Amino acid sequence: SGNNGALGYEDLDSMNGYIEVAYDFANEIRLEWLNGFSDYERDYVQDNSDSPFLMNFQGRGEDFQQFSSELRVTSKAGGPIEWNAGLFYQTTDLGAFSSSLRANVRQSQRYNFITEDVDFTAAFGTVKMSLEVGGRFQDVDKFATVEGYAASWVFDVCPEDPCDPLVVPSNLVFDPAIDGYNGDEGQLGSNSYYLVDPATARLFTAVPAGTPLYAMPFRETRNVPTLWQSGNASPVGLTAPDYAIRVDRGEGPYAQRFTESGFSPQITLRFRMNDQVSLYARYAESTKIGGFDTGQTSIPTSIDELTFETEDAEQVEIGIKGTVMNGRFSFDADIFNLEFPNLQTTALSPDPEQTSASVNAGQRVRGIEFNTRFMATENLRLGLSGAFMDGEMTSFPGAGCTDAEIAEAITNPNAPCEFFDEDTGAQIPAPSDPVDAIDAFSIIDRTGSEAPRTPDWKFVVTADYFKPFGNGYEFSFNAKGFMSDGYILDVESFNRIVKYNKHEDLNIIVGVRNIDAGWGVFAFGRNLLEARPSYNREYDVFPDGLAAAHLSPASFSTYGVKFEYIFD
């Protein structure tokens, strides 16, 4: 039930476990049984308005359980023919709520209840010779429920002066003509507020008996009435939860099942130049089964908006692998092309009434990647890996325009951002007023634009040092550094106001272990360089002080101690 705070926090209590059982037969065939579980309770709060003031309280609580089991049989390694086969099962149970509590009158409280149950099964196998053939069959059954209610602020001050003496307690029925669907929000008329029965209200401030209490219909206004503004009046509570108002708006409730199965083949042709070096060519398909977007704070007005479809990927790569210097130096490199022809993504909605929208897009990433490992000494291993990539949206129509793209359209009639009439759908010229332009229905085709979160280059440097000492003890030092050029973070709106202009970071772990006894103690430091995104003023064309920093735990240094024990 949580969400007890306003400054923003996250409370996560988790428990994870993993058990692996392996048995080797006399013919060197190995049978493995792998089991894992994850159980957590999460509660967090943030202000979703990107404002220095608490304007749009967003809270979410989750109760999650997951269990998976895999049975795998693997042939002897190094033979002329190698093979493996297995079965996989996973079950997931999610129960969640989300609460959106606004400081102004509009949409005072929206509360969603969400459940999702998932059963995932798969069968897989490969046969490896000079020609490697494999595939994976998977089947998913998902069932989700979503239900929400709404409530309005309650005041002990009448919202207009003089107050209408004819206002009476009312059981409101949603009416699209006055409750936000005809563009008349913000007009305060004599019937735009009503008396609240104290017995039905959720009061968090005591009021004298007989005090008139007032509220406004959910979503009837975007603006706080003058007499309810801060300094004049403060809310004393909320109206009773109304489960019908959001149903009438077309926001569920939903109880929906999603089932799908698919087969993902792969084939690899390998040519061994000698015992140390081999060339290969590989083609593979993969599938990410669709389902439901249960993380939305606004319940969609159609089941299609709640559901995302299955996503497919196709990959082709040509590469080389090998070892030299008597095995001290190993390497692999490849040229690859990865395509997502039906990428399921969330985009900034062009509709001012909606924050985001699901879009079926296409994305391609191609480039060169490599990985090297070198035993510099008996105790020191060095590594260098990297990639040069070109990411592009091969298809992305119907995305919402950013503020920078809107600003360009105001002065340039040939700009790619287009504007449409919300009622007729007809294309209209770009508004000359920036405020009108931002609130207008605008669309852009991002086909051909660079893919977000895809740098042009990236390098990873590693150093691992191991030194035995004493009787069965070992000292270890591990360092990993990351470097890349800049990339866009915002996968919804492709906004460049806050993005990585470069990215550099460092992780270090130092420890001691007793090899014979199986225990180890390690101290670690992660994100030591505290790589953070940058604010780019040139893209903030309508500066309002609301630019989000897009910070995450990965932006800050973390220190800790880890203890491990290995059973033999």
Coordinates of C-alpha atoms in Angstrom, one line a residue:
S1 CA 0.0 0.0 0.0
G2 CA 3.0 2.4 0.5
N3 CA 3.7 5.6 -1.6
N4 CA 4.0 7.4 1.8
G5 CA 6.0 10.3 0.8
A6 CA 6.2 13.4 -1.5
L7 CA 9.9 14.1 -2.1
G8 CA 10.5 11.0 -4.2
Y9 CA 12.0 7.7 -3.0
E10 CA 12.3 4.0 -4.0
D11 CA 12.0 1.1 -1.6
L12 CA 12.9 -2.3 -3.0
D13 CA 12.9 -5.6 -1.0
S14 CA 14.0 -8.5 -3.1
M15 CA 15.1 -12.1 -2.8
N16 CA 16.7 -14.0 -5.6
G17 CA 17.9 -17.6 -5.8
Y18 CA 19.6 -19.9 -8.2
I19 CA 20.2 -23.7 -8.1
E20 CA 22.2 -25.7 -10.7
V21 CA 22.5 -29.5 -10.6
A22 CA 24.8 -31.2 -13.1
Y23 CA 25.6 -34.9 -13.8
D24 CA 28.2 -36.2 -16.1
F25 CA 27.6 -39.7 -17.6
A26 CA 30.5 -42.1 -18.5
N27 CA 30.3 -41.2 -22.2
E28 CA 30.8 -37.5 -21.2
I29 CA 27.2 -36.5 -21.9
R30 CA 26.2 -33.8 -19.4
L31 CA 22.7 -33.4 -17.9
E32 CA 22.0 -30.0 -16.3
W33 CA 19.0 -28.8 -14.3
L34 CA 18.9 -25.1 -13.7
N35 CA 16.4 -23.4 -11.5
G36 CA 16.0 -19.8 -10.5
F37 CA 13.5 -17.6 -8.7
S38 CA 13.0 -13.9 -8.1
D39 CA 10.6 -12.3 -5.6
Y40 CA 10.4 -8.6 -4.8
E41 CA 8.2 -5.9 -3.4
R42 CA 8.8 -2.4 -4.8
D43 CA 7.3 0.9 -3.8
Y44 CA 8.4 4.2 -5.4
V45 CA 7.3 7.8 -5.8
Q46 CA 8.5 10.6 -8.2
D47 CA 7.2 13.9 -9.5
N48 CA 6.3 13.4 -13.1
S49 CA 6.0 17.1 -13.9
D50 CA 9.7 17.7 -14.2
S51 CA 9.0 20.7 -11.9
P52 CA 10.8 22.0 -8.9
F53 CA 7.5 21.8 -7.1
L54 CA 5.3 18.7 -6.3
M55 CA 2.8 19.0 -9.2
N56 CA 2.2 15.5 -10.4
F57 CA 2.7 12.8 -7.8
Q58 CA 3.4 9.4 -9.5
G59 CA 3.5 6.4 -7.2
R60 CA 3.6 2.7 -8.0
G61 CA 3.8 -0.4 -5.9
E62 CA 4.6 -3.9 -7.2
D63 CA 4.5 -7.4 -5.8
F64 CA 6.4 -9.7 -8.2
Q65 CA 7.2 -13.4 -8.2
Q66 CA 9.0 -15.4 -10.9
F67 CA 10.2 -19.0 -11.2
S68 CA 12.1 -20.6 -14.1
S69 CA 13.4 -24.1 -14.7
E70 CA 15.6 -25.5 -17.6
L71 CA 16.6 -29.0 -18.3
R72 CA 19.5 -29.3 -20.8
V73 CA 21.4 -32.2 -22.3
T74 CA 24.8 -31.5 -23.9
S75 CA 27.1 -33.8 -25.8
K76 CA 30.8 -34.3 -25.3
A77 CA 32.8 -31.2 -26.3
G78 CA 35.5 -31.2 -29.0
G79 CA 34.0 -34.1 -31.0
P80 CA 33.4 -34.1 -34.7
I81 CA 29.7 -33.6 -33.9
E82 CA 28.4 -31.6 -31.0
W83 CA 24.8 -31.2 -30.0
N84 CA 22.5 -29.9 -27.2
A85 CA 18.8 -30.0 -26.5
G86 CA 16.6 -28.7 -23.7
L87 CA 13.3 -27.6 -22.3
F88 CA 12.5 -24.3 -20.5
Y89 CA 9.6 -23.2 -18.4
Q90 CA 9.0 -19.9 -16.6
T91 CA 6.0 -18.5 -14.7
T92 CA 5.5 -14.9 -13.6
D93 CA 2.9 -13.3 -11.3
L94 CA 2.6 -9.5 -11.0
G95 CA 0.3 -7.5 -8.8
A96 CA 0.7 -3.7 -9.0
F97 CA -1.0 -0.4 -8.3
S98 CA -0.2 3.1 -9.6
S99 CA -1.4 6.4 -8.1
S100 CA -1.3 9.7 -9.9
L101 CA -2.1 12.6 -7.5
R102 CA -2.1 16.1 -8.9
A103 CA -1.7 19.3 -7.0
N104 CA -4.3 21.1 -9.1
V105 CA -7.9 20.3 -9.6
R106 CA -7.6 18.5 -12.9
Q107 CA -7.5 14.7 -12.5
S108 CA -7.0 15.0 -8.8
Q109 CA -6.5 11.3 -8.3
R110 CA -6.2 8.4 -10.7
Y111 CA -5.6 5.0 -9.2
N112 CA -4.9 1.8 -11.2
F113 CA -5.0 -1.8 -10.1
I114 CA -3.0 -4.2 -12.4
T115 CA -2.4 -7.9 -12.4
E116 CA -0.5 -10.0 -15.0
D117 CA 0.1 -13.8 -15.0
V118 CA 2.5 -15.3 -17.6
D119 CA 3.4 -18.9 -18.5
F120 CA 6.3 -19.3 -20.9
T121 CA 7.5 -22.6 -22.3
A122 CA 10.3 -23.3 -24.8
A123 CA 12.1 -26.2 -26.5
F124 CA 15.5 -25.7 -28.1
G125 CA 18.4 -27.5 -29.6
T126 CA 21.5 -27.3 -31.9
V127 CA 23.6 -29.7 -33.9
K128 CA 27.2 -28.4 -34.5
M129 CA 29.6 -29.7 -37.2
S130 CA 31.1 -27.5 -39.8
L131 CA 27.5 -26.6 -40.3
E132 CA 25.6 -25.6 -37.2
V133 CA 21.8 -25.8 -37.2
G134 CA 19.5 -24.9 -34.4
G135 CA 16.2 -23.4 -33.3
R136 CA 14.0 -22.5 -30.5
F137 CA 10.2 -23.0 -30.2
Q138 CA 8.4 -20.9 -27.6
D139 CA 4.9 -20.6 -26.4
V140 CA 3.5 -17.8 -24.1
D141 CA 0.2 -17.4 -22.3
K142 CA -0.4 -14.1 -20.6
F143 CA -3.4 -12.8 -18.7
A144 CA -3.7 -9.2 -17.5
T145 CA -6.3 -7.2 -15.6
V146 CA -6.4 -3.4 -15.3
E147 CA -9.0 -1.4 -13.3
G148 CA -8.9 2.2 -12.2
Y149 CA -10.8 4.8 -10.3
A150 CA -10.8 8.6 -10.0
A151 CA -11.4 11.2 -7.3
S152 CA -11.6 14.9 -7.0
W153 CA -10.2 17.4 -4.4
V154 CA -12.6 18.5 -1.7
F155 CA -12.5 22.1 -0.4
D156 CA -14.3 23.9 2.4
V157 CA -14.2 27.1 0.3
C158 CA -16.7 27.8 -2.5
P159 CA -14.8 28.2 -5.8
E160 CA -16.7 31.3 -6.9
D161 CA -17.9 34.5 -5.3
P162 CA -20.8 34.9 -4.9
C163 CA -21.4 31.2 -4.4
D164 CA -24.4 29.7 -6.2
P165 CA -27.1 29.1 -3.6
L166 CA -28.8 26.5 -5.7
V167 CA -25.9 24.1 -5.8
V168 CA -26.9 20.8 -4.2
P169 CA -25.2 17.5 -3.5
S170 CA -25.0 15.5 -6.7
N171 CA -24.2 12.0 -8.0
L172 CA -22.3 12.9 -11.1
V173 CA -22.7 11.1 -14.4
F174 CA -19.9 11.5 -16.9
D175 CA -20.9 13.7 -19.8
P176 CA -18.5 14.1 -22.7
A177 CA -20.0 17.5 -23.4
I178 CA -18.7 19.0 -20.1
D179 CA -16.0 16.6 -18.9
G180 CA -13.2 17.2 -21.3
Y181 CA -13.9 15.7 -24.7
N182 CA -15.3 18.8 -26.4
G183 CA -12.4 21.2 -25.7
D184 CA -14.3 23.3 -23.2
E185 CA -12.1 22.5 -20.2
G186 CA -11.2 25.4 -18.1
Q187 CA -14.7 27.1 -18.2
L188 CA -16.1 27.4 -14.7
G189 CA -19.9 27.6 -14.9
S190 CA -22.6 27.5 -12.2
N191 CA -22.9 23.7 -12.6
S192 CA -19.1 23.1 -12.6
Y193 CA -19.0 22.4 -8.9
Y194 CA -21.2 20.7 -6.4
L195 CA -21.7 20.1 -2.7
V196 CA -20.1 17.0 -1.3
D197 CA -21.7 14.8 1.3
P198 CA -19.1 14.7 4.2
A199 CA -20.1 11.0 4.9
T200 CA -18.8 10.0 1.5
A201 CA -15.7 12.1 1.4
R202 CA -12.2 11.0 2.4
L203 CA -11.3 13.9 4.7
F204 CA -7.7 14.3 5.9
T205 CA -8.3 17.6 7.6
A206 CA -10.9 18.0 10.3
V207 CA -13.7 20.5 9.5
P208 CA -16.5 21.7 11.8
A209 CA -19.8 19.9 11.5
G210 CA -22.1 21.5 9.0
T211 CA -19.3 23.1 6.9
P212 CA -20.2 23.1 3.2
L213 CA -17.8 21.0 1.2
Y214 CA -17.2 21.6 -2.5
A215 CA -15.7 19.6 -5.4
M216 CA -15.6 19.7 -9.2
P217 CA -16.3 16.9 -11.6
F218 CA -13.3 14.8 -12.4
R219 CA -11.4 16.3 -15.4
E220 CA -13.8 19.2 -15.9
T221 CA -11.1 21.9 -15.6
R222 CA -7.4 22.2 -16.3
N223 CA -7.2 25.3 -14.1
V224 CA -7.6 25.8 -10.4
P225 CA -10.3 28.3 -9.6
T226 CA -8.9 31.6 -8.2
L227 CA -10.5 31.0 -4.8
W228 CA -8.9 27.5 -4.6
Q229 CA -5.4 28.6 -5.5
S230 CA -2.6 28.3 -3.0
G231 CA -2.8 30.9 -0.3
N232 CA -6.6 31.2 -0.6
A233 CA -7.6 27.6 0.1
S234 CA -6.1 24.1 0.6
P235 CA -8.0 20.9 -0.1
V236 CA -9.3 19.1 3.0
G237 CA -9.8 15.7 1.3
L238 CA -10.8 13.7 -1.7
T239 CA -14.1 12.5 -2.9
A240 CA -15.1 8.9 -2.6
P241 CA -13.4 6.6 -5.2
D242 CA -15.4 6.6 -8.4
Y243 CA -15.0 3.4 -10.4
A244 CA -17.6 4.4 -13.0
I245 CA -16.1 7.7 -14.3
R246 CA -13.1 6.1 -16.1
V247 CA -15.2 3.2 -17.4
D248 CA -17.5 5.8 -19.1
R249 CA -14.4 7.4 -20.6
G250 CA -13.5 4.1 -22.2
E251 CA -10.6 3.3 -19.8
G252 CA -11.3 -0.3 -19.1
P253 CA -11.6 -2.2 -16.9
Y254 CA -9.8 -4.9 -18.9
A255 CA -9.4 -8.6 -18.4
Q256 CA -7.6 -9.9 -21.4
R257 CA -5.6 -12.9 -22.5
F258 CA -2.7 -12.9 -24.9
T259 CA -1.4 -16.2 -26.4
E260 CA 1.2 -16.7 -29.1
S261 CA 3.9 -19.2 -30.1
G262 CA 6.7 -19.1 -32.6
F263 CA 9.8 -20.8 -33.9
S264 CA 13.2 -19.1 -34.2
P265 CA 15.7 -20.9 -36.5
Q266 CA 19.5 -20.3 -36.8
I267 CA 22.2 -21.7 -39.0
T268 CA 25.9 -21.2 -38.9
L269 CA 28.5 -22.3 -41.5
R270 CA 32.0 -22.7 -40.1
F271 CA 35.3 -23.1 -41.9
R272 CA 38.4 -24.0 -39.8
M273 CA 41.5 -22.5 -41.5
N274 CA 43.6 -24.4 -38.9
D275 CA 43.4 -25.6 -35.3
Q276 CA 43.7 -22.0 -34.0
V277 CA 41.6 -19.9 -36.4
S278 CA 38.1 -20.4 -37.9
L279 CA 35.8 -18.3 -40.1
Y280 CA 32.0 -18.4 -39.8
A281 CA 28.8 -17.0 -41.3
R282 CA 25.6 -17.0 -39.3
Y283 CA 21.9 -16.3 -39.9
A284 CA 19.5 -16.2 -37.0
E285 CA 16.0 -15.2 -36.2
S286 CA 14.6 -14.3 -32.8
T287 CA 11.2 -13.5 -31.4
K288 CA 10.1 -11.4 -28.4
I289 CA 6.5 -12.4 -27.7
G290 CA 4.1 -9.5 -27.2
G291 CA 1.8 -8.8 -24.3
F292 CA 0.5 -6.0 -22.2
D293 CA 2.0 -2.6 -21.2
T294 CA 1.1 -2.8 -17.5
G295 CA 3.3 0.1 -16.5
Q296 CA 1.0 2.9 -17.8
T297 CA -0.4 5.4 -15.4
S298 CA -3.2 6.3 -17.7
I299 CA -5.5 3.4 -18.7
P300 CA -5.7 3.3 -22.5
T301 CA -9.1 3.9 -24.1
S302 CA -8.8 0.7 -26.2
I303 CA -7.4 -2.8 -25.7
D304 CA -5.2 -2.2 -28.7
E305 CA -3.4 0.6 -26.9
L306 CA -2.8 -1.7 -23.9
T307 CA -1.4 -4.5 -26.0
F308 CA 1.9 -4.6 -27.8
E309 CA 2.5 -7.1 -30.6
T310 CA 5.2 -9.7 -31.0
E311 CA 8.6 -8.4 -32.1
D312 CA 10.9 -10.1 -34.5
A313 CA 14.6 -9.7 -35.3
E314 CA 16.8 -11.0 -38.0
Q315 CA 20.6 -11.1 -37.7
V316 CA 23.3 -11.8 -40.3
E317 CA 27.0 -11.9 -39.3
I318 CA 30.3 -12.9 -40.8
G319 CA 33.2 -13.3 -38.4
I320 CA 36.5 -14.8 -37.4
K321 CA 37.6 -16.5 -34.1
G322 CA 41.0 -17.7 -33.0
T323 CA 43.9 -18.0 -30.7
V324 CA 47.6 -17.3 -31.2
M325 CA 50.8 -17.1 -29.1
N326 CA 50.1 -20.7 -27.7
G327 CA 46.7 -19.6 -26.5
R328 CA 47.8 -16.5 -24.6
F329 CA 46.0 -14.2 -27.1
S330 CA 42.5 -14.9 -28.2
F331 CA 40.3 -12.8 -30.5
D332 CA 37.0 -12.7 -32.3
A333 CA 35.5 -10.1 -34.7
D334 CA 32.5 -9.9 -36.9
I335 CA 30.5 -7.7 -39.3
F336 CA 26.8 -7.8 -38.4
N337 CA 23.5 -6.5 -39.6
L338 CA 20.6 -6.6 -37.1
E339 CA 17.1 -5.7 -38.1
F340 CA 13.8 -5.3 -36.2
P341 CA 11.1 -5.0 -38.9
N342 CA 8.3 -4.6 -36.4
L343 CA 9.9 -2.9 -33.4
Q344 CA 7.3 -2.2 -30.7
T345 CA 8.1 1.1 -29.1
T346 CA 6.5 4.0 -27.2
A347 CA 6.5 7.4 -28.8
L348 CA 5.6 10.9 -27.6
S349 CA 2.0 11.2 -28.5
P350 CA 1.0 14.0 -30.9
D351 CA -2.3 14.3 -29.0
P352 CA -2.0 16.9 -26.2
E353 CA -4.4 14.9 -24.1
Q354 CA -2.2 11.8 -24.2
T355 CA 1.4 11.5 -22.9
S356 CA 2.6 8.6 -25.0
A357 CA 1.4 6.2 -27.7
S358 CA 2.4 2.7 -28.9
V359 CA 4.0 2.7 -32.3
N360 CA 5.0 -0.1 -34.7
A361 CA 8.4 1.0 -36.0
G362 CA 11.4 -0.5 -37.7
Q363 CA 15.1 -0.3 -36.7
R364 CA 18.4 -1.5 -38.1
V365 CA 21.8 -1.6 -36.4
R366 CA 24.9 -2.7 -38.4
G367 CA 28.6 -2.4 -37.8
I368 CA 31.8 -4.1 -36.8
E369 CA 32.5 -5.5 -33.3
F370 CA 35.6 -7.2 -31.8
N371 CA 36.8 -8.7 -28.6
T372 CA 40.4 -9.5 -27.5
R373 CA 41.9 -11.2 -24.4
F374 CA 45.6 -11.3 -23.6
M375 CA 47.4 -13.1 -20.8
A376 CA 50.1 -10.5 -20.3
T377 CA 51.6 -12.5 -17.4
E378 CA 50.7 -15.6 -15.5
N379 CA 48.6 -13.5 -13.2
L380 CA 47.4 -10.6 -15.3
R381 CA 44.8 -10.8 -18.1
L382 CA 43.9 -7.8 -20.2
G383 CA 41.0 -7.3 -22.5
L384 CA 39.8 -4.8 -25.1
S385 CA 36.5 -5.0 -26.9
G386 CA 34.6 -2.5 -29.0
A387 CA 32.1 -1.8 -31.7
F388 CA 31.5 0.7 -34.5
M389 CA 27.8 1.0 -35.2
D390 CA 25.3 2.6 -37.4
G391 CA 21.8 2.7 -36.0
E392 CA 18.8 3.9 -38.1
M393 CA 15.0 3.9 -37.8
T394 CA 14.0 2.2 -41.0
S395 CA 10.4 3.0 -40.4
F396 CA 8.8 5.3 -37.8
P397 CA 5.7 7.2 -39.1
G398 CA 3.3 8.9 -36.8
A399 CA 5.6 10.1 -34.0
G400 CA 5.0 13.3 -32.1
C401 CA 7.1 16.4 -32.8
T402 CA 9.6 17.7 -30.2
D403 CA 9.6 21.4 -29.2
A404 CA 12.7 22.0 -31.4
E405 CA 10.9 20.4 -34.4
I406 CA 7.8 22.5 -33.7
A407 CA 9.9 25.7 -33.5
E408 CA 11.5 24.9 -36.9
A409 CA 8.0 24.4 -38.4
I410 CA 6.8 27.8 -37.2
T411 CA 9.5 29.6 -39.3
N412 CA 10.0 27.0 -42.1
P413 CA 7.0 25.8 -44.1
N414 CA 9.2 22.9 -45.5
A415 CA 10.0 21.5 -42.1
P416 CA 9.1 17.8 -41.6
C417 CA 6.8 18.5 -38.6
E418 CA 3.2 18.6 -39.7
F419 CA 0.0 19.9 -37.9
F420 CA -3.5 18.6 -38.1
D421 CA -7.0 19.6 -37.0
E422 CA -8.0 17.5 -34.0
D423 CA -11.7 17.4 -35.1
T424 CA -11.5 16.9 -38.9
G425 CA -8.0 15.3 -39.2
A426 CA -7.2 17.7 -42.0
Q427 CA -3.6 19.1 -42.3
I428 CA -3.3 22.7 -41.3
P429 CA -0.5 25.3 -41.5
A430 CA 1.8 25.5 -38.5
P431 CA 0.4 28.0 -35.9
S432 CA 2.4 31.2 -35.6
D433 CA 2.1 31.3 -31.8
P434 CA 4.5 28.9 -30.1
V435 CA 2.0 28.2 -27.3
D436 CA -0.7 27.2 -29.8
A437 CA 1.9 25.2 -31.8
I438 CA 2.9 23.1 -28.7
D439 CA -0.7 22.4 -27.9
A440 CA -1.6 21.5 -31.5
F441 CA -1.8 18.0 -32.9
S442 CA 1.6 17.5 -34.6
I443 CA 3.1 14.5 -36.4
I444 CA 6.5 13.7 -37.8
D445 CA 7.9 10.8 -39.8
R446 CA 11.2 9.7 -38.1
T447 CA 12.1 7.2 -40.8
G448 CA 15.8 7.5 -41.6
S449 CA 16.7 9.2 -38.2
E450 CA 19.4 7.8 -36.0
A451 CA 18.4 5.2 -33.5
P452 CA 18.4 6.2 -29.8
R453 CA 20.8 4.6 -27.3
T454 CA 23.1 3.6 -30.1
P455 CA 26.5 5.3 -30.1
D456 CA 28.7 5.4 -33.2
W457 CA 31.5 3.8 -31.3
K458 CA 32.1 2.1 -28.0
F459 CA 35.1 0.5 -26.2
V460 CA 35.4 -1.6 -23.1
V461 CA 38.8 -2.1 -21.4
T462 CA 39.3 -4.8 -18.7
A463 CA 42.1 -5.8 -16.4
D464 CA 42.0 -8.9 -14.2
Y465 CA 44.8 -9.7 -11.7
F466 CA 44.9 -12.8 -9.6
K467 CA 47.7 -13.6 -7.1
P468 CA 47.8 -16.7 -4.9
F469 CA 49.2 -16.3 -1.4
G470 CA 49.3 -18.2 1.9
N471 CA 47.6 -21.6 2.1
G472 CA 44.9 -21.7 -0.6
Y473 CA 44.1 -18.0 -0.7
E474 CA 43.9 -15.7 -3.7
F475 CA 43.9 -11.9 -4.1
S476 CA 42.0 -10.6 -7.0
F477 CA 41.6 -7.2 -8.7
N478 CA 39.2 -6.5 -11.5
A479 CA 38.6 -3.2 -13.4
K480 CA 36.3 -2.4 -16.3
G481 CA 36.3 0.9 -18.1
F482 CA 33.7 2.1 -20.6
M483 CA 34.0 4.7 -23.3
S484 CA 31.6 5.8 -26.1
D485 CA 30.6 8.8 -28.0
G486 CA 27.3 10.6 -27.5
Y487 CA 23.8 9.2 -28.1
I488 CA 20.1 10.1 -27.6
L489 CA 18.5 8.8 -24.4
D490 CA 14.9 9.7 -25.1
V491 CA 13.4 6.7 -26.9
E492 CA 9.9 8.2 -26.8
S493 CA 10.3 11.7 -28.2
F494 CA 13.9 11.6 -29.6
N495 CA 14.5 14.9 -27.6
R496 CA 18.1 16.1 -27.6
I497 CA 17.7 18.6 -24.7
V498 CA 19.2 16.1 -22.3
K499 CA 21.4 13.4 -23.8
Y500 CA 24.9 11.9 -23.5
N501 CA 27.4 14.0 -25.4
K502 CA 29.9 11.4 -24.3
H503 CA 30.0 8.5 -21.9
E504 CA 32.9 7.3 -19.7
D505 CA 32.7 5.2 -16.6
L506 CA 34.7 2.8 -14.4
N507 CA 33.9 -0.2 -12.2
I508 CA 36.4 -1.8 -9.8
I509 CA 36.2 -4.9 -7.5
V510 CA 39.0 -6.0 -5.1
G511 CA 38.7 -9.2 -3.0
V512 CA 40.2 -12.2 -1.3
R513 CA 39.0 -15.7 -1.6
N514 CA 39.8 -19.1 0.0
I515 CA 39.8 -21.4 -3.0
D516 CA 39.7 -24.6 -0.9
A517 CA 37.1 -23.5 1.5
G518 CA 35.0 -21.8 -1.2
W519 CA 34.4 -18.4 0.4
G520 CA 35.3 -15.0 -0.8
V521 CA 34.9 -11.3 0.4
F522 CA 35.0 -8.5 -2.1
A523 CA 34.8 -4.7 -2.0
F524 CA 33.4 -3.0 -5.1
G525 CA 32.9 0.5 -6.5
R526 CA 30.6 1.0 -9.5
N527 CA 30.1 4.0 -11.7
L528 CA 33.1 5.7 -10.2
L529 CA 33.3 8.4 -12.9
E530 CA 29.5 9.2 -12.4
A531 CA 28.8 9.5 -16.1
R532 CA 25.7 11.7 -16.5
P533 CA 23.8 13.2 -19.4
S534 CA 24.3 16.8 -20.4
Y535 CA 21.9 19.6 -20.9
N536 CA 22.0 21.1 -24.4
R537 CA 20.6 24.6 -24.4
E538 CA 20.5 24.8 -28.2
Y539 CA 17.6 22.3 -28.3
D540 CA 15.6 23.9 -25.5
V541 CA 13.8 26.3 -27.7
F542 CA 10.9 26.9 -25.4
P543 CA 12.8 27.0 -22.0
D544 CA 10.4 26.6 -19.1
G545 CA 12.7 25.1 -16.5
L546 CA 11.0 21.6 -16.8
A547 CA 13.8 19.7 -18.6
A548 CA 14.1 16.2 -17.0
A549 CA 17.6 15.1 -16.1
H550 CA 17.0 11.5 -17.0
L551 CA 19.2 10.4 -14.1
S552 CA 19.3 6.8 -12.9
P553 CA 21.2 4.8 -10.3
A554 CA 23.8 4.2 -13.0
S555 CA 24.6 7.9 -12.9
F556 CA 26.0 7.8 -9.4
S557 CA 28.9 6.0 -7.6
T558 CA 28.0 2.9 -5.6
Y559 CA 30.2 1.3 -3.0
G560 CA 29.7 -2.0 -1.2
V561 CA 30.9 -5.3 0.1
K562 CA 30.0 -8.7 -1.4
F563 CA 30.3 -12.1 0.2
E564 CA 30.1 -15.4 -1.7
Y565 CA 30.3 -19.1 -0.9
I566 CA 30.6 -21.8 -3.5
F567 CA 29.3 -25.3 -2.7
D568 CA 31.2 -28.2 -4.3

